[in-house]
XYZ file of C-alpha atoms in Angstrom:
241
model
C -40.493 28.530 33.327
C -39.340 25.767 35.646
C -36.022 24.190 36.832
C -35.082 20.712 36.679
C -37.352 18.237 37.783
C -40.657 20.693 37.259
C -39.682 22.854 40.482
C -41.230 26.093 39.829
C -38.784 28.665 39.232
C -38.927 32.362 40.813
C -41.309 34.206 38.562
C -43.655 31.215 38.365
C -43.668 31.212 42.117
C -44.263 34.617 42.475
C -47.074 34.459 40.100
C -48.523 31.659 42.388
C -48.061 33.842 45.331
C -49.976 36.988 43.992
C -52.957 34.437 43.326
C -52.905 33.639 46.779
C -52.831 37.335 48.259
C -55.949 37.656 46.134
C -57.495 34.634 47.825
C -56.634 36.011 51.290
C -58.131 39.584 50.724
C -61.206 37.913 49.420
C -61.139 35.641 52.794
C -60.506 38.706 54.776
C -63.708 40.196 53.344
C -65.597 37.846 55.665
C -63.841 38.784 58.808
C -66.290 40.665 60.622
C -66.363 41.620 64.045
C -66.526 38.832 66.544
C -65.140 35.998 63.979
C -61.727 36.700 64.643
C -62.303 35.114 67.912
C -63.692 31.863 66.519
C -62.054 28.505 65.771
C -59.503 28.184 62.949
C -58.659 24.761 61.446
C -55.674 24.607 63.811
C -55.845 23.071 67.395
C -55.998 25.876 69.862
C -55.503 28.810 67.670
C -58.379 30.981 66.753
C -58.672 32.607 63.767
C -57.190 35.799 65.063
C -53.830 33.612 65.841
C -53.511 32.404 62.193
C -53.990 35.869 60.781
C -51.354 37.194 63.311
C -48.988 34.480 62.445
C -49.694 35.144 58.555
C -48.444 38.640 59.253
C -45.646 37.677 61.154
C -44.348 35.273 58.932
C -45.004 37.330 55.930
C -42.817 40.378 57.237
C -40.360 38.083 58.369
C -39.989 36.395 54.991
C -40.350 39.991 53.129
C -37.426 41.226 55.189
C -35.374 38.477 53.964
C -35.769 39.742 50.331
C -35.371 43.433 51.385
C -31.807 42.689 52.948
C -30.949 40.180 50.370
C -31.514 42.772 47.636
C -28.744 44.846 49.543
C -26.383 41.992 49.977
C -26.938 41.754 53.417
C -28.113 38.995 55.556
C -30.707 38.952 58.628
C -32.257 36.816 60.952
C -35.704 35.579 60.091
C -37.255 36.822 63.312
C -35.324 39.155 65.845
C -35.248 36.960 69.365
C -35.573 33.461 67.076
C -38.703 31.218 67.789
C -39.838 32.527 71.327
C -40.257 36.269 69.821
C -41.925 34.708 66.988
C -44.457 32.761 69.403
C -44.526 35.866 71.564
C -45.781 38.315 68.453
C -48.583 35.504 67.572
C -49.935 35.720 70.869
C -49.530 39.531 71.189
C -51.416 40.208 67.727
C -53.998 37.763 68.366
C -55.721 40.120 70.612
C -56.539 42.586 68.092
C -59.960 43.302 66.550
C -61.199 41.865 63.117
C -60.524 45.380 61.847
C -57.010 45.671 63.085
C -56.057 42.218 61.838
C -57.366 42.808 58.699
C -55.656 46.039 58.237
C -52.336 44.455 59.185
C -52.309 41.600 56.913
C -53.426 43.497 53.850
C -50.462 45.971 54.928
C -48.232 42.902 55.028
C -49.651 41.964 51.507
C -48.781 45.168 50.262
C -45.206 45.409 51.492
C -44.469 41.856 50.180
C -45.705 42.772 46.557
C -43.429 45.636 46.707
C -40.239 44.049 47.961
C -40.571 40.656 46.426
C -42.063 42.249 42.971
C -38.738 44.018 42.873
C -36.703 40.900 42.787
C -35.213 40.442 39.433
C -34.312 37.294 37.124
C -30.662 37.011 38.574
C -31.545 37.680 42.079
C -33.008 34.406 43.053
C -30.026 32.735 44.187
C -28.864 35.683 46.327
C -28.194 34.177 49.927
C -30.662 34.597 53.107
C -30.371 33.412 56.597
C -33.678 31.615 56.144
C -32.378 27.891 56.051
C -29.242 29.443 54.895
C -30.527 29.267 51.829
C -31.301 31.556 48.898
C -34.285 33.995 47.683
C -36.024 31.565 45.860
C -35.999 29.302 48.922
C -37.554 31.877 51.235
C -40.245 32.692 48.661
C -41.075 29.429 48.307
C -41.847 29.230 52.190
C -43.956 32.363 51.905
C -45.928 30.292 49.486
C -46.453 27.393 51.604
C -47.156 29.575 54.622
C -49.648 31.692 52.669
C -51.521 28.975 51.026
C -51.601 26.648 53.844
C -52.389 29.028 56.499
C -54.952 31.078 54.536
C -56.722 27.490 54.430
C -56.225 27.196 58.218
C -58.170 30.611 59.223
C -61.183 28.876 58.181
C -62.793 31.846 56.238
C -63.680 31.919 52.744
C -61.105 29.448 51.451
C -59.786 25.923 52.064
C -57.190 23.449 50.992
C -59.493 22.410 48.089
C -58.479 25.965 46.547
C -54.755 25.069 46.266
C -53.293 24.783 42.794
C -51.857 21.717 41.669
C -48.562 23.283 41.550
C -48.392 23.972 45.169
C -49.614 20.383 46.361
C -46.956 18.937 44.000
C -44.460 21.471 45.691
C -45.714 20.412 49.191
C -45.250 16.736 48.277
C -41.214 17.366 47.439
C -40.873 19.588 50.303
C -42.753 17.209 53.090
C -40.831 14.135 51.545
C -38.997 13.879 55.095
C -42.271 13.310 56.833
C -43.463 10.399 54.907
C -42.547 6.757 55.487
C -40.392 4.973 52.849
C -42.735 3.216 50.334
C -45.681 5.369 50.979
C -47.488 5.910 47.762
C -50.445 8.960 47.111
C -52.653 8.075 44.357
C -54.943 10.899 43.161
C -58.285 9.636 42.892
C -59.208 12.218 40.115
C -55.999 12.480 37.891
C -52.937 11.349 36.729
C -50.665 11.510 39.829
C -49.198 8.551 41.526
C -46.559 9.570 43.760
C -44.137 7.321 45.621
C -41.596 8.238 48.468
C -38.086 6.991 48.600
C -36.418 7.100 52.211
C -38.152 9.329 54.186
C -35.243 12.120 54.399
C -34.084 11.724 50.986
C -36.840 12.893 48.905
C -39.344 10.898 46.203
C -40.069 9.537 43.015
C -43.016 8.519 41.158
C -42.472 4.862 40.619
C -44.335 1.762 42.008
C -43.993 1.486 45.619
C -44.212 -1.612 48.378
C -45.449 0.573 51.370
C -48.812 2.080 52.379
C -51.282 3.564 49.665
C -53.446 6.512 50.108
C -55.901 7.691 47.760
C -57.785 10.837 47.580
C -58.006 14.156 45.732
C -54.655 15.924 45.322
C -55.398 18.650 47.172
C -56.791 16.518 50.073
C -53.174 14.424 49.719
C -51.473 17.682 50.293
C -53.273 18.552 53.058
C -52.786 15.401 55.108
C -48.993 15.524 54.255
C -49.025 19.138 55.871
C -50.856 17.695 58.758
C -54.377 18.840 58.194
C -57.436 16.528 58.349
C -59.021 16.048 54.798
C -60.918 12.881 53.770
C -59.087 10.304 52.334
C -59.364 6.751 51.128
C -56.320 4.153 52.176
C -55.521 0.823 51.724
C -54.851 -0.348 55.268
C -54.140 1.936 58.178
C -53.429 5.603 57.638
C -49.575 5.819 58.194
C -47.982 7.711 60.681
C -46.104 10.997 59.403
C -42.900 12.454 60.794
C -42.175 15.987 61.802
C -42.569 18.984 59.574
C -39.001 19.472 57.910
């Protein structure tokens, strides 16, 4: 089931999220003591920072769902971005066992709350981007998958499902220069962006062409550093939307 334009609907996104939860649990099994201090795939962040962030954003977005189901609105983070950043730093000092327990509890809480969302609940309003429950769940999907790869454990962006990659193309379209074309080297996707802030099409374009596996293209668009082939120089991307 999908909405117009092939965008995954709520139950479909939730199924992908549950798959992502399992991949993260498998990755956490590799987090032996001491490895939490090792480097992640993000500059200046250890694995502990990434896992602390996954815990925090997971709880914050689950809270959006819990309150929306009561017809109430609540901020994503109490105290906004400064509180979010402080929470990551405070959480990153924990041991591997403590981080594993915290993230595992976050996944269990998410499954309880999001699992109770019914088919008629997805358009309930939330504070996250002044949107709805479906938008909040899609955010958790992105954060979960991207940062699980960032943790530099048992999984990487090569494990991302095709549906996530195409969703990232749509969500991250404002980052792309107009006319940029992404060409899947081992599949059928040829994706050309329109005006950077207005979305994209899959028609022929007249801008730079970047080629690679679909997962590598999505990872690059998300600001990560995969292996790509391009016609000309790799274009500069705008900020995360």
